[in-house]
Short mmCIF file of C-alpha atoms in Angstrom, two decimals:
data_model
loop_
_atom_site.label_atom_id
_atom_site.label_comp_id
_atom_site.label_asym_id
_atom_site.label_seq_id
_atom_site.Cartn_x
_atom_site.Cartn_y
_atom_site.Cartn_z
CA UNK A 238 38.17 -20.04 24.83
CA UNK A 239 37.58 -22.92 22.41
CA UNK A 240 37.28 -22.55 18.65
CA UNK A 241 33.77 -24.02 18.83
CA UNK A 242 32.73 -21.36 21.34
CA UNK A 243 34.07 -18.63 19.05
CA UNK A 244 32.23 -20.10 16.03
CA UNK A 245 28.97 -20.27 17.95
CA UNK A 246 29.45 -16.71 19.15
CA UNK A 247 30.15 -15.54 15.60
CA UNK A 248 27.05 -17.27 14.20
CA UNK A 249 24.74 -15.98 16.93
CA UNK A 250 26.03 -12.43 16.52
CA UNK A 251 25.52 -12.65 12.75
CA UNK A 252 21.90 -13.64 13.46
CA UNK A 253 21.51 -10.56 15.64
CA UNK A 254 22.82 -8.31 12.85
CA UNK A 255 20.41 -9.99 10.43
CA UNK A 256 17.40 -9.47 12.71
CA UNK A 257 18.29 -5.82 13.21
CA UNK A 258 18.59 -5.35 9.45
CA UNK A 259 15.06 -6.69 8.96
CA UNK A 260 13.61 -4.55 11.74
CA UNK A 261 15.24 -1.31 10.66
CA UNK A 262 14.30 -1.76 7.01
CA UNK A 263 10.68 -2.49 7.90
CA UNK A 264 10.48 0.77 9.79
CA UNK A 265 12.29 3.22 7.53
CA UNK A 266 10.87 2.05 4.20
CA UNK A 267 7.32 2.62 5.47
CA UNK A 268 7.89 6.19 6.67
CA UNK A 269 5.38 7.56 4.11
CA UNK A 270 2.76 5.08 5.33
CA UNK A 271 3.47 5.96 8.98
CA UNK A 272 3.16 9.64 8.11
CA UNK A 273 -0.17 9.06 6.40
CA UNK A 274 -1.55 6.89 9.21
CA UNK A 275 -0.93 9.48 11.90
CA UNK A 276 -1.47 12.59 9.77
CA UNK A 277 2.04 13.91 10.39
CA UNK A 278 2.73 16.99 8.29
CA UNK A 279 5.86 17.41 6.17
CA UNK A 280 6.92 20.21 8.51
CA UNK A 281 6.57 17.99 11.61
CA UNK A 282 8.10 14.84 10.11
CA UNK A 283 11.75 16.02 10.50
CA UNK A 284 11.12 16.43 14.24
CA UNK A 285 10.26 12.73 14.48
CA UNK A 286 13.19 11.73 12.30
CA UNK A 287 15.56 13.89 14.38
CA UNK A 288 14.26 12.63 17.73
CA UNK A 289 15.01 8.97 16.98
CA UNK A 290 18.79 9.41 16.45
CA UNK A 291 18.99 11.79 19.42
CA UNK A 292 17.56 9.07 21.65
CA UNK A 293 19.71 6.43 19.96
CA UNK A 294 22.80 8.49 20.73
CA UNK A 295 21.72 8.71 24.36
CA UNK A 296 21.21 4.94 24.40
CA UNK A 297 24.70 4.42 23.01
CA UNK A 298 26.29 6.69 25.63
CA UNK A 299 24.39 4.89 28.39
CA UNK A 300 25.58 1.54 27.02
CA UNK A 301 29.18 2.74 27.16
CA UNK A 302 28.75 3.37 30.88
CA UNK A 303 26.75 0.21 31.53
CA UNK A 304 29.32 -2.15 30.02
CA UNK A 305 31.83 -1.09 32.66
CA UNK A 306 29.74 -3.17 35.06
CA UNK A 307 27.84 -5.57 32.81
CA UNK A 308 28.78 -7.47 29.69
CA UNK A 309 27.58 -6.22 26.27
CA UNK A 310 26.02 -9.68 26.02
CA UNK A 311 23.35 -8.68 28.53
CA UNK A 312 22.70 -5.33 26.82
CA UNK A 313 22.27 -6.93 23.41
CA UNK A 314 20.14 -9.77 24.72
CA UNK A 315 17.49 -7.43 26.12
CA UNK A 316 17.69 -4.44 23.77
CA UNK A 317 16.91 -6.45 20.63
CA UNK A 318 13.46 -7.60 21.82
CA UNK A 319 12.57 -3.98 22.65
CA UNK A 320 13.51 -2.90 19.12
CA UNK A 321 11.37 -5.66 17.62
CA UNK A 322 8.36 -4.97 19.84
CA UNK A 323 8.44 -1.28 18.96
CA UNK A 324 7.48 -2.14 15.35
CA UNK A 325 3.93 -3.37 16.02
CA UNK A 326 3.63 -0.53 18.54
CA UNK A 327 4.31 1.94 15.70
CA UNK A 328 1.74 0.24 13.49
CA UNK A 329 -1.02 -0.23 16.06
CA UNK A 330 -1.49 3.31 17.35
CA UNK A 331 -3.95 5.94 16.19
CA UNK A 332 -2.68 9.13 17.84
CA UNK A 333 0.49 11.12 17.32
CA UNK A 334 1.61 10.75 20.95
CA UNK A 335 1.39 6.97 20.57
CA UNK A 336 3.72 6.84 17.56
CA UNK A 337 6.02 9.32 19.30
CA UNK A 338 6.25 6.99 22.31
CA UNK A 339 6.85 3.94 20.11
CA UNK A 340 9.55 5.69 18.08
CA UNK A 341 11.15 6.91 21.29
CA UNK A 342 11.30 3.35 22.59
CA UNK A 343 12.79 2.27 19.26
CA UNK A 344 15.43 5.02 19.37
CA UNK A 345 16.72 4.31 22.87
CA UNK A 346 16.80 0.55 22.28
CA UNK A 347 18.45 0.77 18.87
CA UNK A 348 21.28 2.89 20.30
CA UNK A 349 22.02 0.23 22.91
CA UNK A 350 21.61 -2.51 20.30
CA UNK A 351 23.95 -0.97 17.74
CA UNK A 352 26.62 -0.26 20.33
CA UNK A 353 26.55 -3.70 21.96
CA UNK A 354 26.44 -5.57 18.61
CA UNK A 355 29.52 -3.77 17.36
CA UNK A 356 31.31 -4.19 20.70
CA UNK A 357 30.91 -7.95 20.39
CA UNK A 358 31.90 -7.85 16.71
CA UNK A 359 35.12 -5.96 17.42
CA UNK A 360 35.85 -8.30 20.33
CA UNK A 361 35.44 -11.38 18.10
CA UNK A 362 37.56 -9.88 15.33
CA UNK A 363 40.37 -9.31 17.82
CA UNK A 364 40.08 -12.94 18.91
CA UNK A 365 40.15 -14.21 15.31
CA UNK A 366 43.06 -11.99 14.36
CA UNK A 367 41.67 -11.20 10.91
CA UNK A 368 38.95 -9.05 9.34
CA UNK A 369 35.44 -10.43 9.99
CA UNK A 370 33.48 -7.23 10.77
CA UNK A 371 32.34 -6.78 7.19
CA UNK A 372 30.78 -10.22 7.35
CA UNK A 373 28.60 -9.19 10.30
CA UNK A 374 27.48 -6.08 8.48
CA UNK A 375 26.80 -8.18 5.37
CA UNK A 376 24.21 -10.16 7.34
CA UNK A 377 22.69 -6.83 8.38
CA UNK A 378 22.40 -5.95 4.70
CA UNK A 379 20.81 -9.32 3.98
CA UNK A 380 18.26 -8.63 6.69
CA UNK A 381 17.67 -5.19 5.20
CA UNK A 382 16.90 -6.78 1.83
CA UNK A 383 14.34 -9.08 3.42
CA UNK A 384 12.81 -6.26 5.45
CA UNK A 385 12.53 -3.93 2.46
CA UNK A 386 11.01 -6.74 0.38
CA UNK A 387 8.41 -7.37 3.07
CA UNK A 388 7.71 -3.63 3.18
CA UNK A 389 7.20 -3.63 -0.59
CA UNK A 390 4.73 -6.49 -0.24
CA UNK A 391 2.86 -4.60 2.45
CA UNK A 392 2.63 -1.51 0.25
CA UNK A 393 1.68 -3.55 -2.81
CA UNK A 394 -1.25 -5.27 -1.10
CA UNK A 395 -2.11 -2.20 0.96
CA UNK A 396 -1.75 -4.07 4.25
CA UNK A 397 -2.19 -2.19 7.55
CA UNK A 398 1.14 -1.47 9.22
CA UNK A 399 0.46 -3.69 12.21
CA UNK A 400 -0.39 -6.61 9.90
CA UNK A 401 2.89 -6.07 8.06
CA UNK A 402 4.92 -5.95 11.26
CA UNK A 403 3.40 -8.42 13.69
CA UNK A 404 4.06 -11.74 11.84
CA UNK A 405 7.70 -10.76 11.31
CA UNK A 406 8.15 -9.96 14.99
CA UNK A 407 6.51 -13.23 16.03
CA UNK A 408 9.13 -15.12 13.97
CA UNK A 409 12.23 -13.05 14.70
CA UNK A 410 11.77 -12.43 18.41
CA UNK A 411 12.04 -16.10 19.51
CA UNK A 412 14.95 -16.63 17.09
CA UNK A 413 16.84 -13.65 18.54
CA UNK A 414 16.25 -14.76 22.13
CA UNK A 415 17.38 -18.30 21.34
CA UNK A 416 20.49 -17.14 19.50
CA UNK A 417 21.45 -14.87 22.39
CA UNK A 418 22.38 -17.95 24.44
CA UNK A 419 25.62 -18.22 22.46
CA UNK A 420 26.80 -14.60 22.43
CA UNK A 421 30.47 -14.22 23.30
CA UNK A 422 32.32 -11.21 24.69
CA UNK A 423 36.00 -12.09 24.42
CA UNK A 424 36.95 -9.11 26.60
CA UNK A 425 34.68 -10.35 29.40
CA UNK A 426 35.88 -13.65 30.91
CA UNK A 427 32.45 -14.33 32.43
CA UNK A 428 30.77 -14.53 29.02
CA UNK A 429 33.02 -17.40 28.05
CA UNK A 430 31.26 -19.34 30.79
CA UNK A 431 27.86 -18.40 29.39
CA UNK A 432 26.99 -15.90 32.15
CA UNK A 433 26.26 -12.23 32.24
CA UNK A 434 28.14 -11.46 35.43
CA UNK A 435 29.78 -8.16 36.19
CA UNK A 436 33.07 -7.19 34.71
CA UNK A 437 32.21 -6.85 30.99
CA UNK A 438 34.80 -4.54 29.56
CA UNK A 439 36.17 -3.79 33.01
CA UNK A 440 39.67 -5.11 32.58
CA UNK A 441 42.55 -2.96 33.61
CA UNK A 442 43.37 -0.16 31.21
CA UNK A 443 44.34 3.47 31.02
CA UNK A 444 42.61 6.54 29.67
CA UNK A 445 42.21 6.83 25.90
CA UNK A 446 42.01 10.52 24.92
CA UNK A 447 39.07 11.39 22.72
CA UNK A 448 41.48 13.11 20.31
CA UNK A 449 42.72 9.68 19.24
CA UNK A 450 39.19 8.69 18.21
CA UNK A 451 38.15 12.02 16.70
CA UNK A 452 39.22 11.27 13.08
CA UNK A 453 37.30 8.01 13.18
CA UNK A 454 34.27 9.75 14.69
CA UNK A 455 34.25 12.25 11.83
CA UNK A 456 34.45 9.45 9.27
CA UNK A 457 31.51 7.72 10.98
CA UNK A 458 29.41 10.90 11.02
CA UNK A 459 29.94 11.63 7.32
CA UNK A 460 29.27 8.00 6.38
CA UNK A 461 25.95 8.11 8.18
CA UNK A 462 24.92 11.32 6.47
CA UNK A 463 24.91 9.19 3.33
CA UNK A 464 23.32 6.18 4.99
CA UNK A 465 20.53 8.22 6.57
CA UNK A 466 19.84 9.88 3.23
CA UNK A 467 18.88 6.45 1.92
CA UNK A 468 17.21 4.98 4.99
CA UNK A 469 15.17 8.00 6.12
CA UNK A 470 14.49 9.89 2.93
CA UNK A 471 14.88 7.74 -0.17
CA UNK A 472 11.23 6.66 -0.09
CA UNK A 473 10.01 10.24 0.38
CA UNK A 474 12.46 11.48 -2.25
CA UNK A 475 11.27 9.13 -4.99
CA UNK A 476 7.58 9.45 -4.18
CA UNK A 477 7.24 13.18 -3.43
CA UNK A 478 9.98 14.70 -5.59
CA UNK A 479 10.63 12.33 -8.47
CA UNK A 480 7.02 11.21 -8.77
CA UNK A 481 7.33 7.47 -8.26
CA UNK A 482 4.59 5.14 -7.01
CA UNK A 483 4.43 4.06 -3.37
CA UNK A 484 5.62 0.59 -4.40
CA UNK A 485 8.66 1.92 -6.26
CA UNK A 486 9.43 4.19 -3.31
CA UNK A 487 10.22 1.12 -1.21
CA UNK A 488 12.79 -0.13 -3.76
CA UNK A 489 15.78 2.25 -3.23
CA UNK A 490 16.47 0.97 0.27
CA UNK A 491 16.24 -2.60 -1.01
CA UNK A 492 18.66 -1.86 -3.86
CA UNK A 493 20.95 -0.09 -1.41
CA UNK A 494 20.96 -3.16 0.83
CA UNK A 495 21.70 -5.45 -2.15
CA UNK A 496 24.81 -3.48 -3.10
CA UNK A 497 25.95 -3.22 0.52
CA UNK A 498 25.52 -6.99 0.82
CA UNK A 499 27.63 -7.59 -2.30
CA UNK A 500 30.33 -5.18 -1.15
CA UNK A 501 30.48 -6.53 2.39
CA UNK A 502 30.38 -10.16 1.27
CA UNK A 503 33.77 -9.72 -0.43
CA UNK A 504 34.98 -6.83 1.74
CA UNK A 505 36.81 -8.91 4.33
CA UNK A 506 38.77 -10.63 1.55
CA UNK A 507 39.62 -7.22 0.08
CA UNK A 508 40.85 -5.95 3.43
CA UNK A 509 43.05 -9.01 3.92
CA UNK A 510 44.57 -8.62 0.45
CA UNK A 511 44.79 -4.87 -0.13
CA UNK A 512 44.49 -3.43 3.37
CA UNK A 513 41.72 -1.47 5.06
CA UNK A 514 42.93 1.93 3.85
CA UNK A 515 42.75 1.03 0.15
CA UNK A 516 39.29 -0.53 0.53
CA UNK A 517 37.90 2.49 2.38
CA UNK A 518 39.35 4.93 -0.19
CA UNK A 519 37.72 3.03 -3.03
CA UNK A 520 34.41 2.97 -1.19
CA UNK A 521 34.59 6.72 -0.59
CA UNK A 522 35.05 7.43 -4.31
CA UNK A 523 32.07 5.26 -5.24
CA UNK A 524 29.88 6.91 -2.59
CA UNK A 525 30.73 10.37 -3.93
CA UNK A 526 29.66 9.24 -7.40
CA UNK A 527 26.38 7.93 -6.01
CA UNK A 528 25.63 11.23 -4.33
CA UNK A 529 26.22 13.07 -7.61
CA UNK A 530 23.80 10.81 -9.49
CA UNK A 531 21.08 11.25 -6.83
CA UNK A 532 21.50 15.02 -6.79
CA UNK A 533 21.13 15.33 -10.57
CA UNK A 534 18.50 12.60 -11.09
CA UNK A 535 15.80 13.69 -13.60
CA UNK A 536 13.47 10.81 -12.71
CA UNK A 537 12.87 7.96 -10.23
CA UNK A 538 14.88 5.31 -12.06
CA UNK A 539 17.98 7.51 -12.23
CA UNK A 540 17.56 8.29 -8.54
CA UNK A 541 17.29 4.58 -7.85
CA UNK A 542 20.58 4.02 -9.71
CA UNK A 543 22.28 6.68 -7.61
CA UNK A 544 21.13 5.13 -4.34
CA UNK A 545 22.37 1.76 -5.58
CA UNK A 546 25.85 3.12 -6.32
CA UNK A 547 25.88 4.90 -2.97
CA UNK A 548 25.36 1.60 -1.18
CA UNK A 549 28.27 -0.02 -2.99
CA UNK A 550 30.56 2.76 -1.80
CA UNK A 551 29.39 3.26 1.78
CA UNK A 552 29.19 -0.42 2.68
CA UNK A 553 32.85 -0.83 3.67
CA UNK A 554 33.37 2.38 5.63
CA UNK A 555 31.39 1.83 8.83
CA UNK A 556 32.57 -1.74 9.69
CA UNK A 557 36.21 -0.78 9.14
CA UNK A 558 35.81 2.34 11.26
CA UNK A 559 34.50 0.28 14.20
CA UNK A 560 37.37 -2.18 13.78
CA UNK A 561 39.93 0.64 13.68
CA UNK A 562 38.48 2.21 16.82
CA UNK A 563 38.73 -1.10 18.66
CA UNK A 564 42.36 -1.57 17.63
CA UNK A 565 43.31 1.98 18.57
CA UNK A 566 41.63 1.68 21.97
CA UNK A 567 43.34 -1.63 22.78
CA UNK A 568 46.76 -0.27 21.83
CA UNK A 569 46.36 2.89 23.90
CA UNK A 570 44.16 1.77 26.79
CA UNK A 571 44.13 -2.00 27.04
CA UNK A 572 41.39 -4.55 26.21
CA UNK A 573 38.87 -2.92 28.52
CA UNK A 574 38.96 0.30 26.50
CA UNK A 575 37.62 -1.33 23.34
CA UNK A 576 33.96 -1.49 24.40
CA UNK A 577 33.94 2.11 25.61
CA UNK A 578 35.58 3.30 22.38
CA UNK A 579 32.98 1.53 20.25
CA UNK A 580 30.16 3.06 22.32
CA UNK A 581 31.60 6.55 21.88
CA UNK A 582 32.12 6.00 18.17
CA UNK A 583 28.61 4.64 17.80
CA UNK A 584 27.20 8.00 18.94
CA UNK A 585 28.48 9.44 15.69
CA UNK A 586 26.25 7.01 13.79
CA UNK A 587 23.44 9.35 14.73
CA UNK A 588 25.11 12.75 14.36
CA UNK A 589 24.82 12.61 10.58
CA UNK A 590 21.12 11.76 10.58
CA UNK A 591 19.55 14.98 11.89
CA UNK A 592 22.53 17.11 10.87
CA UNK A 593 21.42 17.70 7.28
CA UNK A 594 20.89 13.99 6.83
CA UNK A 595 17.71 14.58 4.85
CA UNK A 596 18.01 14.50 1.10
CA UNK A 597 16.86 18.12 0.93
CA UNK A 598 20.13 19.13 2.54
CA UNK A 599 22.36 16.18 1.68
CA UNK A 600 22.12 16.66 -2.10
CA UNK A 601 22.84 20.33 -2.36
CA UNK A 602 19.25 21.52 -2.28
CA UNK A 603 17.97 19.24 -5.06
CA UNK A 604 14.91 18.50 -2.92
CA UNK A 605 12.89 21.30 -1.37
CA UNK A 606 10.66 19.71 1.24
CA UNK A 607 8.15 22.00 2.93
CA UNK A 608 9.60 23.79 5.94
CA UNK A 609 13.12 22.70 5.10
CA UNK A 610 14.74 25.59 6.94
CA UNK A 611 16.57 24.11 9.92
CA UNK A 612 15.23 26.77 12.28
CA UNK A 613 11.60 25.86 11.64
CA UNK A 614 11.46 22.15 10.85
CA UNK A 615 12.99 20.76 14.04
CA UNK A 616 16.22 19.63 12.38
CA UNK A 617 18.09 22.44 14.10
CA UNK A 618 16.67 21.29 17.42
CA UNK A 619 17.87 17.80 16.63
CA UNK A 620 21.35 19.18 15.96
CA UNK A 621 21.51 20.79 19.39
CA UNK A 622 20.25 17.70 21.19
CA UNK A 623 22.65 15.37 19.40
CA UNK A 624 25.55 17.65 20.20
CA UNK A 625 24.61 17.53 23.88
CA UNK A 626 24.72 13.73 23.67
CA UNK A 627 28.09 13.90 21.92
CA UNK A 628 29.52 16.17 24.60
CA UNK A 629 28.52 13.59 27.19
CA UNK A 630 30.49 10.99 25.30
CA UNK A 631 33.78 12.73 24.48
CA UNK A 632 35.51 12.53 27.83
CA UNK A 633 38.59 10.27 27.97
CA UNK A 634 37.75 6.59 28.12
CA UNK A 635 38.74 5.07 31.45
CA UNK A 636 38.50 1.45 32.53
CA UNK A 637 37.90 0.54 36.13
CA UNK A 638 40.93 -0.94 37.85
#
C-alpha cells in the first residue's frame, strides 16, 4: 500500500472521528431540553440513558461478527449516516415512543460506528508503526467542542431542537459520505483497492482467549464511567444540583472536550517519548483529582473546573487501550484478530455508562436525583442488559481460516 493511500486513509478517518464528536456532543449536551420536550420524568430518564449504551453494546458485538465477512470500511460508511440522521429524528418528535425509537436507532448505529472507527484506527497505527491513535481521538474532541458550542447557541437563542440539529446534519452528512471513499483497512487487502469486498479481518489467525483482553476491558469500563459522567450527566448536574443556568449547563462538556483535545494533541508525542504506560498513569492521577473536585463542588463554577480536570486525565486512556488491544490480538492471534479484539473491547465503552455512570452514583452520592435507587430507576435493568451483551462478546476470538 502506498504512502499516499495511507495518508488519505488517515485524513478521512480523522474526519469521521470529527463528525462523530459533533454529533455526540449535540445530543448529550441537550439532554435537559430533550427531557423537557417529551415530558420525561427524572425517574424515567435513567431508563433512556441506560437503553442507549445497551443497544450500542449490541451494535458493537454485531460489528465484531460482521467484520469477519465484510470490511470495517463498509460498516463505518453506512453507520455514520444513521447516527447523523437520528439527531433530527430526536428533535422532530412529539411523543415518548418517537424519541425512544430515535434514541434506539442512535444507540445501535453508534455501537457499530465506534467499533469500526477504532478498528480502522488500530489498523492504520500498525501500518505506521508509531502512535497515531491519540490524534484520531483529538479530532473527536475537536468535533465535540464544535458540537457543544452549537448546543450552547441553541440553548442561548432558545431554538427548537430540530432547528439546532438539521443544518448541522445537512453539512456533515455529505462530508462524511465523501470522505468515506478514502477509508483504508490495512488488515483487509480488498480495501486497499477501494472496494468493500468480503474478507475484512478474515486473515488466518488463532483464537485469542478473552482472559488476555480482560485487564484492558476493565480499564475501558472504568474510563467510561468517568466519560459518561460528563457526557450524560454534567448538564443535569450543574443545572439541577448546583443551580446553574441552562446556558452554563452546556459548558462542562465543552470544557471537557477542550482539555481532551489539548491532551490528545500532544499525547502521541508523549507516548513516543515516555511510553504508553507512563502517559496512562499520569492521566489516571489527573482523572482521580477531577472526580474529587466534582464530588466536593460547592457551586457550578467549581463543578465546571472539576469536569475540566477530568477531561485532561481521561483523554489518553481510551485511545491507548484500543491500541494495546490491537497489539495484543495481533501477537496472539494474527492480524485478523485485531478487528475482533477491538469490537469486544468496544463493548466495555458502554458498560460504565449505565453501571453507576450517572453523577449521582459516580461521585459518592453527592447528587441525589429522584428515584436514584438502581432497583427503581431502570439503571439496574440497564446493568443486566449490558451484562448479557458482554457475555455474548467474551468468547475466544477466532478468525476464519
